[in-house]
Tab-separated table of C-alpha atoms in Angstrom:
chain	number	residue	atom	x	y	z
Q	1	UNK	CA	-31.984	10.006	-13.055
Q	2	UNK	CA	-27.959	9.084	-12.187
Q	3	UNK	CA	-24.875	10.244	-11.329
Q	4	UNK	CA	-21.177	10.176	-11.807
Q	5	UNK	CA	-17.371	10.347	-9.732
Q	6	UNK	CA	-16.457	13.424	-9.716
Q	7	UNK	CA	-13.624	13.690	-6.632
Q	8	UNK	CA	-11.845	10.848	-4.276
Q	9	UNK	CA	-12.456	11.899	-0.688
Q	10	UNK	CA	-8.580	11.323	1.589
Q	11	UNK	CA	-8.936	11.971	4.917
Q	12	UNK	CA	-5.049	13.436	6.227
Q	13	UNK	CA	-4.011	15.078	9.822
Q	14	UNK	CA	-2.763	18.164	7.842
Q	15	UNK	CA	-4.854	18.789	5.085
Q	16	UNK	CA	-2.140	21.719	3.492
Q	17	UNK	CA	1.021	19.655	4.261
Q	18	UNK	CA	-0.851	16.866	1.908
Q	19	UNK	CA	-3.088	19.092	-0.536
Q	20	UNK	CA	0.563	20.877	-0.971
Q	21	UNK	CA	2.409	17.496	-2.112
Q	22	UNK	CA	-0.377	15.769	-4.624
Q	23	UNK	CA	-0.365	19.209	-6.321
Q	24	UNK	CA	3.251	18.843	-7.328
Q	25	UNK	CA	2.555	15.764	-7.242
Q	26	UNK	CA	-0.506	15.479	-10.428
Q	27	UNK	CA	0.799	19.193	-11.489
Q	28	UNK	CA	-2.642	20.491	-9.836
Q	29	UNK	CA	-3.999	23.968	-7.918
Q	30	UNK	CA	-4.823	24.624	-5.232
Q	31	UNK	CA	-8.023	25.826	-3.086
Q	32	UNK	CA	-9.326	25.615	-0.074
Q	33	UNK	CA	-13.536	26.127	0.788
Q	34	UNK	CA	-13.454	26.093	4.174
Q	35	UNK	CA	-10.909	25.723	7.076
Q	36	UNK	CA	-9.806	22.261	7.149
Q	37	UNK	CA	-10.471	21.730	3.321
Q	38	UNK	CA	-7.332	21.533	0.234
Q	39	UNK	CA	-9.746	20.918	-3.512
Q	40	UNK	CA	-7.209	20.354	-6.177
Q	41	UNK	CA	-8.452	21.038	-8.825
Q	42	UNK	CA	-5.594	20.662	-12.873
Q	43	UNK	CA	-5.234	24.172	-13.108
Q	44	UNK	CA	-8.014	25.741	-15.922
Q	45	UNK	CA	-10.767	23.079	-14.947
Q	46	UNK	CA	-14.586	23.930	-14.704
Q	47	UNK	CA	-15.547	21.321	-11.900
Q	48	UNK	CA	-17.857	19.526	-12.354
Q	49	UNK	CA	-16.036	17.288	-15.895
Q	50	UNK	CA	-15.727	14.400	-16.641
Q	51	UNK	CA	-11.815	15.046	-18.430
Q	52	UNK	CA	-11.125	14.498	-14.168
Q	53	UNK	CA	-11.578	13.552	-10.644
Q	54	UNK	CA	-10.784	15.117	-8.130
Q	55	UNK	CA	-9.227	15.278	-4.649
Q	56	UNK	CA	-10.602	17.034	-1.096
Q	57	UNK	CA	-8.526	16.778	1.520
Q	58	UNK	CA	-10.289	16.221	4.611
Q	59	UNK	CA	-8.732	16.793	8.019
Q	60	UNK	CA	-8.922	14.488	10.788
Q	61	UNK	CA	-7.522	13.091	14.048
Q	62	UNK	CA	-7.641	9.110	13.524
Q	63	UNK	CA	-3.969	7.253	12.715
Q	64	UNK	CA	-4.366	5.478	9.342
Q	65	UNK	CA	-3.604	1.509	10.642
Q	66	UNK	CA	-4.797	-0.178	7.313
Q	67	UNK	CA	-3.324	-0.417	3.864
Q	68	UNK	CA	-6.460	2.183	2.330
Q	69	UNK	CA	-9.035	0.418	0.379
Q	70	UNK	CA	-9.105	2.506	-2.547
Q	71	UNK	CA	-5.580	4.708	-3.779
Q	72	UNK	CA	-5.006	6.153	-7.550
Q	73	UNK	CA	-2.544	5.315	-9.677
Q	74	UNK	CA	-0.954	7.621	-12.064
Q	75	UNK	CA	0.165	7.092	-15.773
Q	76	UNK	CA	3.526	7.730	-17.315
Q	77	UNK	CA	4.209	7.800	-20.988
Q	78	UNK	CA	6.647	5.745	-20.781
Q	79	UNK	CA	10.270	3.789	-18.955
Q	80	UNK	CA	12.296	6.748	-18.979
Q	81	UNK	CA	8.882	9.080	-17.272
Q	82	UNK	CA	8.347	6.203	-14.766
Q	83	UNK	CA	11.538	6.153	-13.251
Q	84	UNK	CA	11.823	10.405	-14.089
Q	85	UNK	CA	8.389	10.258	-11.601
Q	86	UNK	CA	9.686	8.199	-8.905
Q	87	UNK	CA	12.450	9.803	-8.601
Q	88	UNK	CA	10.654	13.420	-7.925
Q	89	UNK	CA	7.863	12.312	-5.624
Q	90	UNK	CA	10.930	10.605	-3.550
Q	91	UNK	CA	11.615	14.253	-3.960
Q	92	UNK	CA	9.219	15.130	-2.663
Q	93	UNK	CA	8.577	13.016	0.215
Q	94	UNK	CA	6.813	9.809	-0.910
Q	95	UNK	CA	7.985	7.329	0.522
Q	96	UNK	CA	8.750	2.300	-1.758
Q	97	UNK	CA	5.815	0.782	-0.298
Q	98	UNK	CA	4.904	-2.709	0.161
Q	99	UNK	CA	2.290	-4.536	0.320
Q	100	UNK	CA	2.362	-7.664	-1.261
Q	101	UNK	CA	2.917	-6.709	-4.257
Q	102	UNK	CA	5.855	-8.548	-5.141
Q	103	UNK	CA	8.100	-8.314	-8.399
Q	104	UNK	CA	5.044	-6.081	-10.354
Q	105	UNK	CA	6.489	-3.460	-13.127
Q	106	UNK	CA	4.815	-0.417	-11.378
Q	107	UNK	CA	6.053	0.583	-8.738
Q	108	UNK	CA	4.310	1.097	-5.071
Q	109	UNK	CA	4.707	4.268	-2.844
Q	110	UNK	CA	3.098	6.014	-0.075
Q	111	UNK	CA	2.702	9.768	0.291
Q	112	UNK	CA	3.767	11.383	2.859
Q	113	UNK	CA	0.811	10.776	5.292
Q	114	UNK	CA	1.201	6.959	4.293
Q	115	UNK	CA	-1.406	6.383	1.747
Q	116	UNK	CA	-0.188	4.390	-1.292
Q	117	UNK	CA	-0.139	4.772	-4.079
Q	118	UNK	CA	1.259	3.162	-7.458
Q	119	UNK	CA	2.816	4.536	-10.504
Q	120	UNK	CA	1.700	2.244	-13.352
Q	121	UNK	CA	4.739	1.623	-16.763
Q	122	UNK	CA	3.482	2.526	-19.735
Q	123	UNK	CA	0.497	1.501	-20.323
Q	124	UNK	CA	-1.346	2.221	-24.219
Q	125	UNK	CA	-5.268	2.100	-21.996
Q	126	UNK	CA	-3.877	5.022	-20.030
Q	127	UNK	CA	-2.559	7.118	-22.557
Q	128	UNK	CA	-5.052	9.408	-22.698
Q	129	UNK	CA	-6.362	9.764	-18.985
Q	130	UNK	CA	-4.391	12.485	-17.663
Q	131	UNK	CA	-2.118	12.551	-14.473
Q	132	UNK	CA	-4.299	10.002	-12.805
Q	133	UNK	CA	-4.564	6.210	-14.276
Q	134	UNK	CA	-7.692	4.975	-12.169
Q	135	UNK	CA	-9.011	4.735	-9.197
Q	136	UNK	CA	-8.336	1.964	-8.191
Q	137	UNK	CA	-11.217	0.344	-4.782
Q	138	UNK	CA	-10.375	-3.496	-3.399
Q	139	UNK	CA	-13.376	-5.651	-2.855
Q	140	UNK	CA	-13.393	-9.274	-2.615
Q	141	UNK	CA	-17.006	-9.408	-5.261
Q	142	UNK	CA	-15.766	-7.203	-8.535
Q	143	UNK	CA	-18.622	-8.348	-10.005
Q	144	UNK	CA	-20.779	-7.037	-7.510
Q	145	UNK	CA	-19.570	-4.222	-6.611
Q	146	UNK	CA	-19.666	-3.408	-11.143
Q	147	UNK	CA	-23.606	-4.574	-10.244
Q	148	UNK	CA	-24.330	-1.772	-7.997
Q	149	UNK	CA	-21.478	0.771	-9.626
Q	150	UNK	CA	-22.856	0.244	-12.583
Q	151	UNK	CA	-26.360	1.163	-11.988
Q	152	UNK	CA	-25.508	4.128	-9.374
Q	153	UNK	CA	-23.773	5.837	-12.487
Q	154	UNK	CA	-23.782	6.897	-15.993
Q	155	UNK	CA	-20.131	5.560	-16.825
Q	156	UNK	CA	-19.642	2.920	-18.611
Q	157	UNK	CA	-18.847	-0.625	-17.320
Q	158	UNK	CA	-15.685	-2.038	-20.049
Q	159	UNK	CA	-14.928	-5.091	-18.697
Q	160	UNK	CA	-16.067	-7.442	-15.338
Q	161	UNK	CA	-14.229	-10.674	-14.662
Q	162	UNK	CA	-14.209	-12.260	-11.037
Q	163	UNK	CA	-10.896	-10.885	-9.882
Q	164	UNK	CA	-11.066	-7.138	-11.804
Q	165	UNK	CA	-13.874	-4.723	-13.402
Q	166	UNK	CA	-13.946	-1.515	-15.267
Q	167	UNK	CA	-15.178	1.252	-15.698
Q	168	UNK	CA	-14.780	5.385	-17.241
Q	169	UNK	CA	-17.016	8.162	-17.692
Q	170	UNK	CA	-19.455	7.516	-20.808
Q	171	UNK	CA	-17.598	10.233	-22.540
Q	172	UNK	CA	-14.850	8.318	-23.070
Q	173	UNK	CA	-11.851	10.470	-20.637
Q	174	UNK	CA	-10.476	10.764	-17.764
Q	175	UNK	CA	-9.561	7.712	-15.063
Q	176	UNK	CA	-11.171	4.619	-15.190
Q	177	UNK	CA	-12.678	3.621	-12.157
Q	178	UNK	CA	-11.364	-0.388	-11.148
Q	179	UNK	CA	-12.420	-2.636	-8.575
Q	180	UNK	CA	-9.650	-5.472	-7.875
Q	181	UNK	CA	-10.365	-9.065	-5.573
Q	182	UNK	CA	-8.652	-8.271	-2.475
Q	183	UNK	CA	-8.540	-11.040	0.075
Q	184	UNK	CA	-8.576	-8.809	2.720
Q	185	UNK	CA	-11.761	-7.828	4.499
Q	186	UNK	CA	-12.697	-3.827	5.186
Q	187	UNK	CA	-11.397	-3.095	8.966
Q	188	UNK	CA	-12.881	0.216	9.748
Q	189	UNK	CA	-13.884	3.850	8.224
Q	190	UNK	CA	-11.461	4.320	4.334
Q	191	UNK	CA	-9.614	7.512	5.125
Q	192	UNK	CA	-10.762	7.227	0.835
Q	193	UNK	CA	-13.681	7.326	-0.475
Q	194	UNK	CA	-15.265	8.353	-3.193
Q	195	UNK	CA	-17.216	11.269	-3.719
Q	196	UNK	CA	-20.172	11.273	-6.435
Q	197	UNK	CA	-22.316	13.792	-7.447
Q	198	UNK	CA	-25.464	14.085	-9.085
Q	199	UNK	CA	-26.818	16.125	-12.600
Q	200	UNK	CA	-27.743	19.926	-11.852
Q	201	UNK	CA	-31.612	19.647	-11.803
Q	202	UNK	CA	-32.416	15.901	-10.130
Q	203	UNK	CA	-33.601	15.691	-5.984
Q	204	UNK	CA	-30.776	15.290	-4.216
Q	205	UNK	CA	-34.176	12.464	-1.734
Q	206	UNK	CA	-34.704	10.463	-5.011
Q	207	UNK	CA	-31.455	10.558	-5.614
Q	208	UNK	CA	-30.161	8.644	-1.874
Q	209	UNK	CA	-33.767	6.709	-2.083
Q	210	UNK	CA	-32.707	5.070	-5.343
Q	211	UNK	CA	-29.004	3.876	-4.294
Q	212	UNK	CA	-31.020	2.364	-1.568
Q	213	UNK	CA	-32.864	0.459	-3.852
Q	214	UNK	CA	-29.766	-0.552	-5.600
Q	215	UNK	CA	-28.362	-1.993	-2.152
Q	216	UNK	CA	-26.783	1.148	-0.751
Q	217	UNK	CA	-26.520	1.234	3.920
Q	218	UNK	CA	-26.587	3.406	5.914
Q	219	UNK	CA	-23.653	4.282	7.855
Q	220	UNK	CA	-24.744	5.160	10.841
Q	221	UNK	CA	-23.518	8.508	11.449
Q	222	UNK	CA	-25.095	10.887	13.059
Q	223	UNK	CA	-25.828	13.359	9.520
Q	224	UNK	CA	-28.146	16.193	10.880
Q	225	UNK	CA	-25.448	18.397	9.973
Q	226	UNK	CA	-25.132	18.035	6.761
Q	227	UNK	CA	-26.239	18.670	2.749
Q	228	UNK	CA	-24.973	15.358	1.204
Q	229	UNK	CA	-25.679	12.087	2.051
Q	230	UNK	CA	-22.968	9.804	3.678
Q	231	UNK	CA	-24.181	6.141	2.103
Q	232	UNK	CA	-22.714	2.517	1.369
Q	233	UNK	CA	-22.046	0.739	-0.935
Q	234	UNK	CA	-22.785	-3.269	-1.085
Q	235	UNK	CA	-19.166	-4.197	0.564
Q	236	UNK	CA	-19.541	-1.342	3.491
Q	237	UNK	CA	-17.260	1.439	1.572
Q	238	UNK	CA	-18.065	4.698	3.096
Q	239	UNK	CA	-19.589	6.985	0.285
Q	240	UNK	CA	-20.459	10.048	0.032
Q	241	UNK	CA	-24.257	11.513	-2.776
Q	242	UNK	CA	-22.857	15.006	-3.132
Q	243	UNK	CA	-25.836	18.006	-3.658
Q	244	UNK	CA	-26.801	17.629	-8.109
Q	245	UNK	CA	-24.497	20.081	-9.541
């Protein structure tokens, strides 16, 4: 059994408006599976596929109060492309963000609801990822996170050090998943989290038990009316185990 990262879940005060921003930012299509939910996928995309990690935006009333522990890095192909993308995102409603990055070659921004993201300078490693270069997770111990997620998913672990760990789909397509050592502790429920999905024919209960044996925990919420399972990784980051598909 195995899972794979299929999407990120982002809470929003206005899922439709924030969905329009991200659809324009990425050049993706918009759909909605239910009221208060906006689904973003590449145009012509057959979900799920490792060539992209999709985005679900879910309406929630809680305010954003701290820096998100999960964010996306956007890829660029040249210095001119980076400047053009920053300008276009600014026109769409993004603003500069200061997360203590100092003088760096990438640009840190926030979407219209304050969710941080980065527009990277051109890097050869990200030239075939699509618009999202990486999904980045802040953590205290990249090695421990790599151990858990390497066993939880069938993605390939490319690099692990004391400061960062890097994974990508075993098919070598789509964005990377990166764990970056960050000194700030997790506080509160993550407004952005990972959604993973088993393969068709897999047993969801058995997969949940396997993840728990690897170190996943129960976040302590009522899940009686959910057809998916909410769990937390060894550092307490919530994630969803979706039904096999």
